[in-house]
PDB file of C-alpha atoms in Angstrom:
ATOM      1  CA  MET A  23      85.615 146.743  19.850  1.00  0.00           C
ATOM      2  CA  GLY A  24      83.727 148.919  17.361  1.00  0.00           C
ATOM      3  CA  ALA A  25      80.455 150.606  18.198  1.00  0.00           C
ATOM      4  CA  GLU A  26      77.230 148.818  17.342  1.00  0.00           C
ATOM      5  CA  PRO A  27      75.538 150.225  14.230  1.00  0.00           C
ATOM      6  CA  SER A  28      72.508 152.380  14.984  1.00  0.00           C
ATOM      7  CA  ALA A  29      69.001 151.328  13.992  1.00  0.00           C
ATOM      8  CA  GLY A  30      68.925 154.175  11.457  1.00  0.00           C
ATOM      9  CA  ALA A  31      72.175 153.025   9.846  1.00  0.00           C
ATOM     10  CA  GLU A  32      70.888 149.429   9.654  1.00  0.00           C
ATOM     11  CA  ARG A  33      67.663 150.643   8.051  1.00  0.00           C
ATOM     12  CA  ILE A  34      69.583 152.598   5.413  1.00  0.00           C
ATOM     13  CA  ALA A  35      71.876 149.632   4.715  1.00  0.00           C
ATOM     14  CA  ARG A  36      68.868 147.320   4.215  1.00  0.00           C
ATOM     15  CA  ASP A  37      67.167 149.713   1.794  1.00  0.00           C
ATOM     16  CA  PRO A  38      69.214 150.272  -1.397  1.00  0.00           C
ATOM     17  CA  ARG A  39      66.731 152.938  -2.520  1.00  0.00           C
ATOM     18  CA  ARG A  40      67.735 155.103   0.409  1.00  0.00           C
ATOM     19  CA  LEU A  41      71.388 154.714  -0.467  1.00  0.00           C
ATOM     20  CA  VAL A  42      70.634 155.779  -4.045  1.00  0.00           C
ATOM     21  CA  GLY A  43      68.634 158.751  -2.740  1.00  0.00           C
ATOM     22  CA  ILE A  44      71.541 159.822  -0.523  1.00  0.00           C
ATOM     23  CA  ALA A  45      73.974 159.483  -3.445  1.00  0.00           C
ATOM     24  CA  LEU A  46      71.747 161.609  -5.686  1.00  0.00           C
ATOM     25  CA  MET A  47      71.374 164.209  -2.960  1.00  0.00           C
ATOM     26  CA  CYS A  48      75.157 164.390  -2.602  1.00  0.00           C
ATOM     27  CA  VAL A  49      75.554 165.127  -6.328  1.00  0.00           C
ATOM     28  CA  ALA A  50      72.831 167.820  -6.536  1.00  0.00           C
ATOM     29  CA  PRO A  51      74.733 170.414  -4.415  1.00  0.00           C
ATOM     30  CA  VAL A  52      77.793 169.927  -6.660  1.00  0.00           C
ATOM     31  CA  LEU A  53      75.649 170.855  -9.661  1.00  0.00           C
ATOM     32  CA  PHE A  54      74.160 173.896  -7.904  1.00  0.00           C
ATOM     33  CA  ALA A  55      77.616 175.103  -6.858  1.00  0.00           C
ATOM     34  CA  SER A  56      78.783 174.556 -10.446  1.00  0.00           C
ATOM     35  CA  LEU A  57      75.799 176.593 -11.680  1.00  0.00           C
ATOM     36  CA  ASP A  58      76.847 179.524  -9.479  1.00  0.00           C
ATOM     37  CA  ALA A  59      80.505 179.197 -10.456  1.00  0.00           C
ATOM     38  CA  THR A  60      79.570 179.190 -14.152  1.00  0.00           C
ATOM     39  CA  GLY A  61      77.356 182.251 -13.688  1.00  0.00           C
ATOM     40  CA  LYS A  62      80.187 184.083 -11.944  1.00  0.00           C
ATOM     41  CA  TRP A  63      82.654 183.088 -14.675  1.00  0.00           C
ATOM     42  CA  LEU A  64      80.290 184.399 -17.353  1.00  0.00           C
ATOM     43  CA  ALA A  65      79.912 187.708 -15.498  1.00  0.00           C
ATOM     44  CA  GLY A  66      83.713 187.982 -15.435  1.00  0.00           C
ATOM     45  CA  ALA A  67      83.746 187.309 -19.173  1.00  0.00           C
ATOM     46  CA  GLY A  68      81.504 190.315 -19.735  1.00  0.00           C
ATOM     47  CA  VAL A  69      78.212 188.476 -20.261  1.00  0.00           C
ATOM     48  CA  ASP A  70      75.176 190.395 -18.967  1.00  0.00           C
ATOM     49  CA  PRO A  71      73.751 188.543 -15.916  1.00  0.00           C
ATOM     50  CA  LEU A  72      70.260 188.972 -17.362  1.00  0.00           C
ATOM     51  CA  LEU A  73      71.385 187.153 -20.517  1.00  0.00           C
ATOM     52  CA  THR A  74      72.744 184.361 -18.307  1.00  0.00           C
ATOM     53  CA  THR A  75      69.377 184.263 -16.552  1.00  0.00           C
ATOM     54  CA  PHE A  76      67.592 184.019 -19.906  1.00  0.00           C
ATOM     55  CA  MET A  77      69.776 181.102 -20.994  1.00  0.00           C
ATOM     56  CA  ARG A  78      69.234 179.397 -17.625  1.00  0.00           C
ATOM     57  CA  TYR A  79      65.502 179.309 -18.312  1.00  0.00           C
ATOM     58  CA  ALA A  80      65.656 178.796 -22.078  1.00  0.00           C
ATOM     59  CA  VAL A  81      67.616 175.560 -21.629  1.00  0.00           C
ATOM     60  CA  ASN A  82      65.413 174.488 -18.708  1.00  0.00           C
ATOM     61  CA  VAL A  83      62.160 175.072 -20.591  1.00  0.00           C
ATOM     62  CA  ALA A  84      63.496 173.306 -23.699  1.00  0.00           C
ATOM     63  CA  LEU A  85      64.493 170.219 -21.699  1.00  0.00           C
ATOM     64  CA  VAL A  86      61.319 170.102 -19.599  1.00  0.00           C
ATOM     65  CA  THR A  87      58.906 170.554 -22.502  1.00  0.00           C
ATOM     66  CA  ALA A  88      60.725 167.882 -24.492  1.00  0.00           C
ATOM     67  CA  PHE A  89      59.571 165.303 -21.950  1.00  0.00           C
ATOM     68  CA  LEU A  90      56.664 167.011 -20.217  1.00  0.00           C
ATOM     69  CA  ASN A  91      54.129 168.654 -22.513  1.00  0.00           C
ATOM     70  CA  PRO A  92      50.405 168.443 -23.359  1.00  0.00           C
ATOM     71  CA  VAL A  93      51.141 165.811 -26.029  1.00  0.00           C
ATOM     72  CA  THR A  94      53.140 163.398 -23.870  1.00  0.00           C
ATOM     73  CA  ARG A  95      51.165 164.276 -20.715  1.00  0.00           C
ATOM     74  CA  PRO A  96      47.588 165.351 -21.549  1.00  0.00           C
ATOM     75  CA  GLY A  97      46.232 167.876 -19.082  1.00  0.00           C
ATOM     76  CA  VAL A  98      49.648 168.874 -17.734  1.00  0.00           C
ATOM     77  CA  ALA A  99      49.081 172.515 -18.773  1.00  0.00           C
ATOM     78  CA  HIS A 100      45.781 172.730 -16.868  1.00  0.00           C
ATOM     79  CA  SER A 101      46.269 174.586 -13.589  1.00  0.00           C
ATOM     80  CA  ARG A 102      43.581 175.249 -11.002  1.00  0.00           C
ATOM     81  CA  ARG A 103      45.597 178.243  -9.797  1.00  0.00           C
ATOM     82  CA  LEU A 104      47.241 179.651 -12.931  1.00  0.00           C
ATOM     83  CA  PRO A 105      47.924 183.149 -11.461  1.00  0.00           C
ATOM     84  CA  LEU A 106      49.716 181.473  -8.545  1.00  0.00           C
ATOM     85  CA  GLN A 107      51.788 179.399 -10.978  1.00  0.00           C
ATOM     86  CA  VAL A 108      52.814 182.621 -12.743  1.00  0.00           C
ATOM     87  CA  VAL A 109      53.750 184.256  -9.425  1.00  0.00           C
ATOM     88  CA  ARG A 110      55.814 181.191  -8.466  1.00  0.00           C
ATOM     89  CA  SER A 111      57.656 181.206 -11.782  1.00  0.00           C
ATOM     90  CA  LEU A 112      58.388 184.938 -11.492  1.00  0.00           C
ATOM     91  CA  LEU A 113      59.695 184.514  -7.941  1.00  0.00           C
ATOM     92  CA  LEU A 114      62.121 181.846  -9.104  1.00  0.00           C
ATOM     93  CA  PHE A 115      63.174 184.121 -11.960  1.00  0.00           C
ATOM     94  CA  GLY A 116      63.749 186.965  -9.482  1.00  0.00           C
ATOM     95  CA  SER A 117      65.802 184.680  -7.257  1.00  0.00           C
ATOM     96  CA  THR A 118      67.977 183.543 -10.164  1.00  0.00           C
ATOM     97  CA  ALA A 119      68.477 187.049 -11.587  1.00  0.00           C
ATOM     98  CA  CYS A 120      69.424 188.473  -8.168  1.00  0.00           C
ATOM     99  CA  ASN A 121      71.872 185.621  -7.634  1.00  0.00           C
ATOM    100  CA  PHE A 122      73.656 186.177 -10.957  1.00  0.00           C
ATOM    101  CA  LEU A 123      73.756 189.941 -10.348  1.00  0.00           C
ATOM    102  CA  ALA A 124      75.286 189.358  -6.909  1.00  0.00           C
ATOM    103  CA  LEU A 125      77.885 186.951  -8.291  1.00  0.00           C
ATOM    104  CA  ARG A 126      79.419 189.710 -10.422  1.00  0.00           C
ATOM    105  CA  SER A 127      81.255 191.014  -7.354  1.00  0.00           C
ATOM    106  CA  LEU A 128      80.692 188.592  -4.469  1.00  0.00           C
ATOM    107  CA  GLN A 129      82.374 185.320  -3.642  1.00  0.00           C
ATOM    108  CA  LEU A 130      80.461 182.071  -4.116  1.00  0.00           C
ATOM    109  CA  ALA A 131      80.725 181.387  -0.378  1.00  0.00           C
ATOM    110  CA  GLU A 132      79.090 184.734   0.433  1.00  0.00           C
ATOM    111  CA  THR A 133      76.122 184.337  -1.891  1.00  0.00           C
ATOM    112  CA  VAL A 134      75.379 180.712  -1.011  1.00  0.00           C
ATOM    113  CA  SER A 135      75.641 181.368   2.743  1.00  0.00           C
ATOM    114  CA  ILE A 136      73.039 184.137   2.560  1.00  0.00           C
ATOM    115  CA  GLN A 137      70.880 181.998   0.242  1.00  0.00           C
ATOM    116  CA  PHE A 138      70.724 179.256   2.872  1.00  0.00           C
ATOM    117  CA  ALA A 139      68.894 181.626   5.201  1.00  0.00           C
ATOM    118  CA  ALA A 140      65.834 181.097   2.962  1.00  0.00           C
ATOM    119  CA  PRO A 141      64.543 178.093   5.009  1.00  0.00           C
ATOM    120  CA  LEU A 142      64.679 180.331   8.084  1.00  0.00           C
ATOM    121  CA  ALA A 143      62.567 182.962   6.321  1.00  0.00           C
ATOM    122  CA  VAL A 144      60.156 180.211   5.231  1.00  0.00           C
ATOM    123  CA  ALA A 145      59.779 179.055   8.856  1.00  0.00           C
ATOM    124  CA  LEU A 146      58.948 182.640   9.843  1.00  0.00           C
ATOM    125  CA  LEU A 147      56.532 183.287   6.950  1.00  0.00           C
ATOM    126  CA  ALA A 148      54.790 179.897   7.123  1.00  0.00           C
ATOM    127  CA  GLY A 149      52.737 181.026  10.134  1.00  0.00           C
ATOM    128  CA  PRO A 150      50.868 184.016   8.663  1.00  0.00           C
ATOM    129  CA  MET A 151      50.846 182.678   5.086  1.00  0.00           C
ATOM    130  CA  LEU A 152      50.224 178.926   5.570  1.00  0.00           C
ATOM    131  CA  GLY A 153      48.974 178.648   9.142  1.00  0.00           C
ATOM    132  CA  GLU A 154      52.076 176.611  10.075  1.00  0.00           C
ATOM    133  CA  TRP A 155      53.041 178.428  13.259  1.00  0.00           C
ATOM    134  CA  SER A 156      56.527 177.886  14.640  1.00  0.00           C
ATOM    135  CA  SER A 157      57.396 176.653  18.121  1.00  0.00           C
ATOM    136  CA  ARG A 158      59.636 178.648  20.431  1.00  0.00           C
ATOM    137  CA  LEU A 159      62.569 176.444  19.465  1.00  0.00           C
ATOM    138  CA  ARG A 160      62.031 177.151  15.774  1.00  0.00           C
ATOM    139  CA  LEU A 161      61.673 180.880  16.391  1.00  0.00           C
ATOM    140  CA  ALA A 162      64.904 180.852  18.410  1.00  0.00           C
ATOM    141  CA  ALA A 163      66.655 179.000  15.553  1.00  0.00           C
ATOM    142  CA  VAL A 164      65.292 181.516  13.027  1.00  0.00           C
ATOM    143  CA  ALA A 165      66.491 184.435  15.152  1.00  0.00           C
ATOM    144  CA  ALA A 166      69.948 182.869  15.469  1.00  0.00           C
ATOM    145  CA  GLY A 167      70.069 182.233  11.729  1.00  0.00           C
ATOM    146  CA  PHE A 168      69.298 185.842  10.908  1.00  0.00           C
ATOM    147  CA  VAL A 169      72.044 186.881  13.312  1.00  0.00           C
ATOM    148  CA  GLY A 170      74.293 184.730  11.111  1.00  0.00           C
ATOM    149  CA  VAL A 171      73.111 186.703   8.074  1.00  0.00           C
ATOM    150  CA  LEU A 172      73.900 189.960   9.869  1.00  0.00           C
ATOM    151  CA  VAL A 173      77.383 188.637  10.641  1.00  0.00           C
ATOM    152  CA  ILE A 174      77.962 188.251   6.885  1.00  0.00           C
ATOM    153  CA  VAL A 175      76.058 191.376   5.776  1.00  0.00           C
ATOM    154  CA  ARG A 176      77.580 193.856   8.226  1.00  0.00           C
ATOM    155  CA  PRO A 177      77.052 197.613   7.673  1.00  0.00           C
ATOM    156  CA  ASP A 178      80.691 198.068   6.685  1.00  0.00           C
ATOM    157  CA  THR A 179      80.496 195.089   4.301  1.00  0.00           C
ATOM    158  CA  LEU A 180      77.253 196.360   2.780  1.00  0.00           C
ATOM    159  CA  THR A 181      78.879 199.723   2.091  1.00  0.00           C
ATOM    160  CA  ALA A 182      81.883 198.074   0.441  1.00  0.00           C
ATOM    161  CA  LYS A 183      79.822 195.416  -1.316  1.00  0.00           C
ATOM    162  CA  PRO A 184      76.344 196.757  -2.200  1.00  0.00           C
ATOM    163  CA  ALA A 185      75.799 193.579  -4.249  1.00  0.00           C
ATOM    164  CA  MET A 186      74.953 191.974  -0.899  1.00  0.00           C
ATOM    165  CA  LEU A 187      71.503 193.504  -1.445  1.00  0.00           C
ATOM    166  CA  PHE A 188      71.066 191.279  -4.510  1.00  0.00           C
ATOM    167  CA  SER A 189      71.934 188.248  -2.362  1.00  0.00           C
ATOM    168  CA  LEU A 190      69.316 189.282   0.184  1.00  0.00           C
ATOM    169  CA  GLY A 191      66.837 189.724  -2.682  1.00  0.00           C
ATOM    170  CA  ASN A 192      67.705 186.232  -3.908  1.00  0.00           C
ATOM    171  CA  MET A 193      67.068 184.798  -0.442  1.00  0.00           C
ATOM    172  CA  LEU A 194      63.717 186.545  -0.010  1.00  0.00           C
ATOM    173  CA  CYS A 195      62.481 185.647  -3.512  1.00  0.00           C
ATOM    174  CA  TYR A 196      63.389 182.019  -2.939  1.00  0.00           C
ATOM    175  CA  ALA A 197      61.654 181.969   0.468  1.00  0.00           C
ATOM    176  CA  PHE A 198      58.393 183.249  -1.058  1.00  0.00           C
ATOM    177  CA  TYR A 199      58.888 180.802  -3.958  1.00  0.00           C
ATOM    178  CA  VAL A 200      58.915 177.914  -1.449  1.00  0.00           C
ATOM    179  CA  ILE A 201      55.793 179.262   0.286  1.00  0.00           C
ATOM    180  CA  VAL A 202      53.890 179.547  -3.016  1.00  0.00           C
ATOM    181  CA  THR A 203      55.059 176.058  -4.034  1.00  0.00           C
ATOM    182  CA  ARG A 204      53.553 174.667  -0.825  1.00  0.00           C
ATOM    183  CA  LYS A 205      50.280 176.446  -1.528  1.00  0.00           C
ATOM    184  CA  LEU A 206      50.133 175.044  -5.057  1.00  0.00           C
ATOM    185  CA  ALA A 207      50.655 171.478  -3.813  1.00  0.00           C
ATOM    186  CA  ALA A 208      47.020 171.484  -2.669  1.00  0.00           C
ATOM    187  CA  TYR A 209      45.709 172.363  -6.133  1.00  0.00           C
ATOM    188  CA  ASP A 210      48.046 171.242  -8.931  1.00  0.00           C
ATOM    189  CA  SER A 211      50.072 168.096  -9.587  1.00  0.00           C
ATOM    190  CA  SER A 212      53.850 168.226  -9.339  1.00  0.00           C
ATOM    191  CA  ALA A 213      54.026 167.647 -13.112  1.00  0.00           C
ATOM    192  CA  THR A 214      51.933 170.764 -13.776  1.00  0.00           C
ATOM    193  CA  THR A 215      54.046 172.831 -11.397  1.00  0.00           C
ATOM    194  CA  ILE A 216      57.275 171.629 -13.036  1.00  0.00           C
ATOM    195  CA  PHE A 217      55.802 172.435 -16.466  1.00  0.00           C
ATOM    196  CA  TYR A 218      55.163 176.065 -15.473  1.00  0.00           C
ATOM    197  CA  THR A 219      58.376 176.571 -13.473  1.00  0.00           C
ATOM    198  CA  GLY A 220      60.410 178.438 -16.088  1.00  0.00           C
ATOM    199  CA  LEU A 221      57.723 179.681 -18.459  1.00  0.00           C
ATOM    200  CA  ALA A 222      56.834 183.020 -16.847  1.00  0.00           C
ATOM    201  CA  GLY A 223      60.481 183.977 -16.365  1.00  0.00           C
ATOM    202  CA  LEU A 224      61.266 183.106 -19.967  1.00  0.00           C
ATOM    203  CA  ALA A 225      58.222 185.032 -21.223  1.00  0.00           C
ATOM    204  CA  LEU A 226      59.291 188.055 -19.168  1.00  0.00           C
ATOM    205  CA  MET A 227      62.840 187.945 -20.494  1.00  0.00           C
ATOM    206  CA  ALA A 228      62.012 187.366 -24.177  1.00  0.00           C
ATOM    207  CA  PRO A 229      60.909 190.976 -24.933  1.00  0.00           C
ATOM    208  CA  LEU A 230      64.076 192.281 -23.234  1.00  0.00           C
ATOM    209  CA  LEU A 231      66.366 190.076 -25.302  1.00  0.00           C
ATOM    210  CA  PRO A 232      67.103 192.652 -28.060  1.00  0.00           C
ATOM    211  CA  TRP A 233      68.406 195.089 -25.411  1.00  0.00           C
ATOM    212  CA  ILE A 234      70.556 192.619 -23.471  1.00  0.00           C
ATOM    213  CA  TRP A 235      71.691 190.310 -26.256  1.00  0.00           C
ATOM    214  CA  THR A 236      75.355 190.304 -27.137  1.00  0.00           C
ATOM    215  CA  ALA A 237      76.504 187.415 -29.290  1.00  0.00           C
ATOM    216  CA  PRO A 238      79.100 185.316 -27.391  1.00  0.00           C
ATOM    217  CA  ASP A 239      82.514 185.771 -28.972  1.00  0.00           C
ATOM    218  CA  SER A 240      83.575 182.127 -28.614  1.00  0.00           C
ATOM    219  CA  LEU A 241      82.237 178.587 -28.485  1.00  0.00           C
ATOM    220  CA  HIS A 242      83.574 178.407 -24.940  1.00  0.00           C
ATOM    221  CA  VAL A 243      81.218 181.163 -23.800  1.00  0.00           C
ATOM    222  CA  TRP A 244      78.331 179.532 -25.679  1.00  0.00           C
ATOM    223  CA  GLY A 245      79.118 176.268 -23.929  1.00  0.00           C
ATOM    224  CA  MET A 246      79.147 177.932 -20.519  1.00  0.00           C
ATOM    225  CA  LEU A 247      75.787 179.602 -21.208  1.00  0.00           C
ATOM    226  CA  VAL A 248      74.256 176.233 -22.081  1.00  0.00           C
ATOM    227  CA  ALA A 249      75.970 174.701 -19.038  1.00  0.00           C
ATOM    228  CA  VAL A 250      74.128 177.153 -16.762  1.00  0.00           C
ATOM    229  CA  GLY A 251      70.817 175.661 -17.885  1.00  0.00           C
ATOM    230  CA  LEU A 252      72.090 172.090 -17.769  1.00  0.00           C
ATOM    231  CA  PHE A 253      73.493 172.413 -14.238  1.00  0.00           C
ATOM    232  CA  GLY A 254      70.288 173.959 -12.908  1.00  0.00           C
ATOM    233  CA  THR A 255      67.941 171.515 -14.618  1.00  0.00           C
ATOM    234  CA  ALA A 256      70.000 168.445 -13.704  1.00  0.00           C
ATOM    235  CA  GLY A 257      70.360 169.608 -10.090  1.00  0.00           C
ATOM    236  CA  HIS A 258      66.606 170.011  -9.593  1.00  0.00           C
ATOM    237  CA  TRP A 259      65.947 166.727 -11.385  1.00  0.00           C
ATOM    238  CA  LEU A 260      68.295 164.909  -8.996  1.00  0.00           C
ATOM    239  CA  LEU A 261      66.494 166.512  -6.047  1.00  0.00           C
ATOM    240  CA  VAL A 262      63.192 165.092  -7.287  1.00  0.00           C
ATOM    241  CA  LEU A 263      64.711 161.629  -7.836  1.00  0.00           C
ATOM    242  CA  ALA A 264      66.399 161.680  -4.424  1.00  0.00           C
ATOM    243  CA  HIS A 265      63.208 162.600  -2.565  1.00  0.00           C
ATOM    244  CA  ALA A 266      61.359 159.815  -4.362  1.00  0.00           C
ATOM    245  CA  ARG A 267      63.790 157.310  -2.823  1.00  0.00           C
ATOM    246  CA  ALA A 268      64.538 158.609   0.665  1.00  0.00           C
ATOM    247  CA  PRO A 269      62.704 160.701   3.290  1.00  0.00           C
ATOM    248  CA  ALA A 270      63.256 164.442   3.345  1.00  0.00           C
ATOM    249  CA  SER A 271      64.459 164.319   6.976  1.00  0.00           C
ATOM    250  CA  LEU A 272      67.358 162.103   5.874  1.00  0.00           C
ATOM    251  CA  LEU A 273      68.242 164.141   2.801  1.00  0.00           C
ATOM    252  CA  ALA A 274      67.762 167.725   4.004  1.00  0.00           C
ATOM    253  CA  PRO A 275      71.090 168.133   5.871  1.00  0.00           C
ATOM    254  CA  LEU A 276      73.032 167.062   2.774  1.00  0.00           C
ATOM    255  CA  ILE A 277      72.030 170.182   0.832  1.00  0.00           C
ATOM    256  CA  TYR A 278      74.312 172.204   3.110  1.00  0.00           C
ATOM    257  CA  THR A 279      77.312 170.546   1.484  1.00  0.00           C
ATOM    258  CA  GLN A 280      76.760 173.108  -1.274  1.00  0.00           C
ATOM    259  CA  ILE A 281      78.555 175.635   0.938  1.00  0.00           C
ATOM    260  CA  LEU A 282      81.632 173.388   1.005  1.00  0.00           C
ATOM    261  CA  TRP A 283      81.572 172.921  -2.775  1.00  0.00           C
ATOM    262  CA  SER A 284      81.104 176.670  -3.281  1.00  0.00           C
ATOM    263  CA  VAL A 285      84.157 177.403  -1.133  1.00  0.00           C
ATOM    264  CA  LEU A 286      86.221 174.817  -3.026  1.00  0.00           C
ATOM    265  CA  LEU A 287      85.110 176.015  -6.479  1.00  0.00           C
ATOM    266  CA  GLY A 288      85.543 179.645  -5.461  1.00  0.00           C
ATOM    267  CA  TYR A 289      89.135 178.967  -4.519  1.00  0.00           C
ATOM    268  CA  ALA A 290      89.923 176.642  -7.453  1.00  0.00           C
ATOM    269  CA  VAL A 291      88.375 178.801 -10.183  1.00  0.00           C
ATOM    270  CA  PHE A 292      88.636 182.361  -8.849  1.00  0.00           C
ATOM    271  CA  GLY A 293      91.238 182.149  -6.090  1.00  0.00           C
ATOM    272  CA  ASP A 294      88.686 183.397  -3.525  1.00  0.00           C
ATOM    273  CA  VAL A 295      89.303 182.697   0.164  1.00  0.00           C
ATOM    274  CA  PRO A 296      86.244 183.335   2.365  1.00  0.00           C
ATOM    275  CA  GLY A 297      86.741 185.840   5.168  1.00  0.00           C
ATOM    276  CA  ALA A 298      86.449 184.805   8.802  1.00  0.00           C
ATOM    277  CA  TRP A 299      83.116 186.627   9.245  1.00  0.00           C
ATOM    278  CA  THR A 300      81.644 184.844   6.230  1.00  0.00           C
ATOM    279  CA  LEU A 301      82.638 181.451   7.650  1.00  0.00           C
ATOM    280  CA  VAL A 302      81.281 182.291  11.112  1.00  0.00           C
ATOM    281  CA  GLY A 303      77.994 183.535   9.657  1.00  0.00           C
ATOM    282  CA  ALA A 304      77.706 180.456   7.429  1.00  0.00           C
ATOM    283  CA  LEU A 305      78.234 178.135  10.416  1.00  0.00           C
ATOM    284  CA  VAL A 306      75.520 179.934  12.407  1.00  0.00           C
ATOM    285  CA  ILE A 307      73.073 179.739   9.472  1.00  0.00           C
ATOM    286  CA  VAL A 308      73.785 176.037   8.878  1.00  0.00           C
ATOM    287  CA  ALA A 309      73.418 175.227  12.586  1.00  0.00           C
ATOM    288  CA  SER A 310      70.092 177.077  12.688  1.00  0.00           C
ATOM    289  CA  GLY A 311      68.869 175.247   9.599  1.00  0.00           C
ATOM    290  CA  LEU A 312      69.824 171.894  11.089  1.00  0.00           C
ATOM    291  CA  VAL A 313      67.857 172.732  14.247  1.00  0.00           C
ATOM    292  CA  LEU A 314      64.765 173.297  12.058  1.00  0.00           C
ATOM    293  CA  ILE A 315      65.329 169.963  10.331  1.00  0.00           C
ATOM    294  CA  VAL A 316      65.743 168.040  13.608  1.00  0.00           C
ATOM    295  CA  GLU A 317      62.712 169.743  15.181  1.00  0.00           C
ATOM    296  CA  ASP A 318      60.589 168.924  12.126  1.00  0.00           C
ATOM    297  CA  SER A 319      61.753 165.292  12.308  1.00  0.00           C
ATOM    298  CA  TRP A 320      60.695 165.108  15.977  1.00  0.00           C
ATOM    299  CA  LYS A 321      57.256 166.447  15.073  1.00  0.00           C
ATOM    300  CA  ARG A 322      56.785 163.844  12.356  1.00  0.00           C
ATOM    301  CA  ARG A 323      57.782 161.025  14.688  1.00  0.00           C
ATOM    302  CA  ARG A 324      55.298 162.174  17.339  1.00  0.00           C
ATOM    303  CA  ARG A 325      52.513 162.226  14.744  1.00  0.00           C
ATOM    304  CA  ALA A 326      53.390 158.742  13.422  1.00  0.00           C
TER     305      ALA A 326
END
């Protein structure tokens, strides 16, 4: 006799919106892994990572402003905390640039594993910066997660692969980006925040374009540069749609499937096989992240 379905499973089955949200959340990590794989391929083809970063934001800004601009959405450009919006945009730019720089010499599995330590850094920084102090359980999970990072970024590995520093920079920039995004939620609408997301990074990169620009030598390379922007924009769009249909506590664990897709794409496209230490570190980081998600879910249930 089969096991009785849980109340949570019955609730999901009765609510088609949740099923759609889960499906969207399963596709988003595929797009993010594809974004990283495309960035790594372009680096191997001799494209400057900063040019790839520029195209990532040029395509994003073009798509966003086509649908979200002061004409179609009056007042969308008005921010009550414009300097904070600029800082947020620059942090995301820094995260993206560091990631593409790291991908020149690191495997996809290595960069994405370190990147997933960002929620742990957010949990640690949320206390002094947002007043969201962590419990002992959360602090223990954060400590374990950073041990996982140290397993991947060992002194001998750092010496052999200094690009690990770019991955750490990516993780830290993204952690502060999340913190600033939370701060802005109290002042600006999500539409305004989305509108400003890529603008500062694009404005910063535009003056540098004459020094980093090298015309792609084939339509294939042009297509891959455009694909970088499409993958990133579509991935974030699916995240927004998914969270509008299902609770974050249900969706959050699914983002970790990006590690699996990164391993698969790394092997299929580049022939990369993750080392044992990378896999062990990734498992520790994922386990720590899941502890944070479960603990946050318990807190929400107690408040309800």
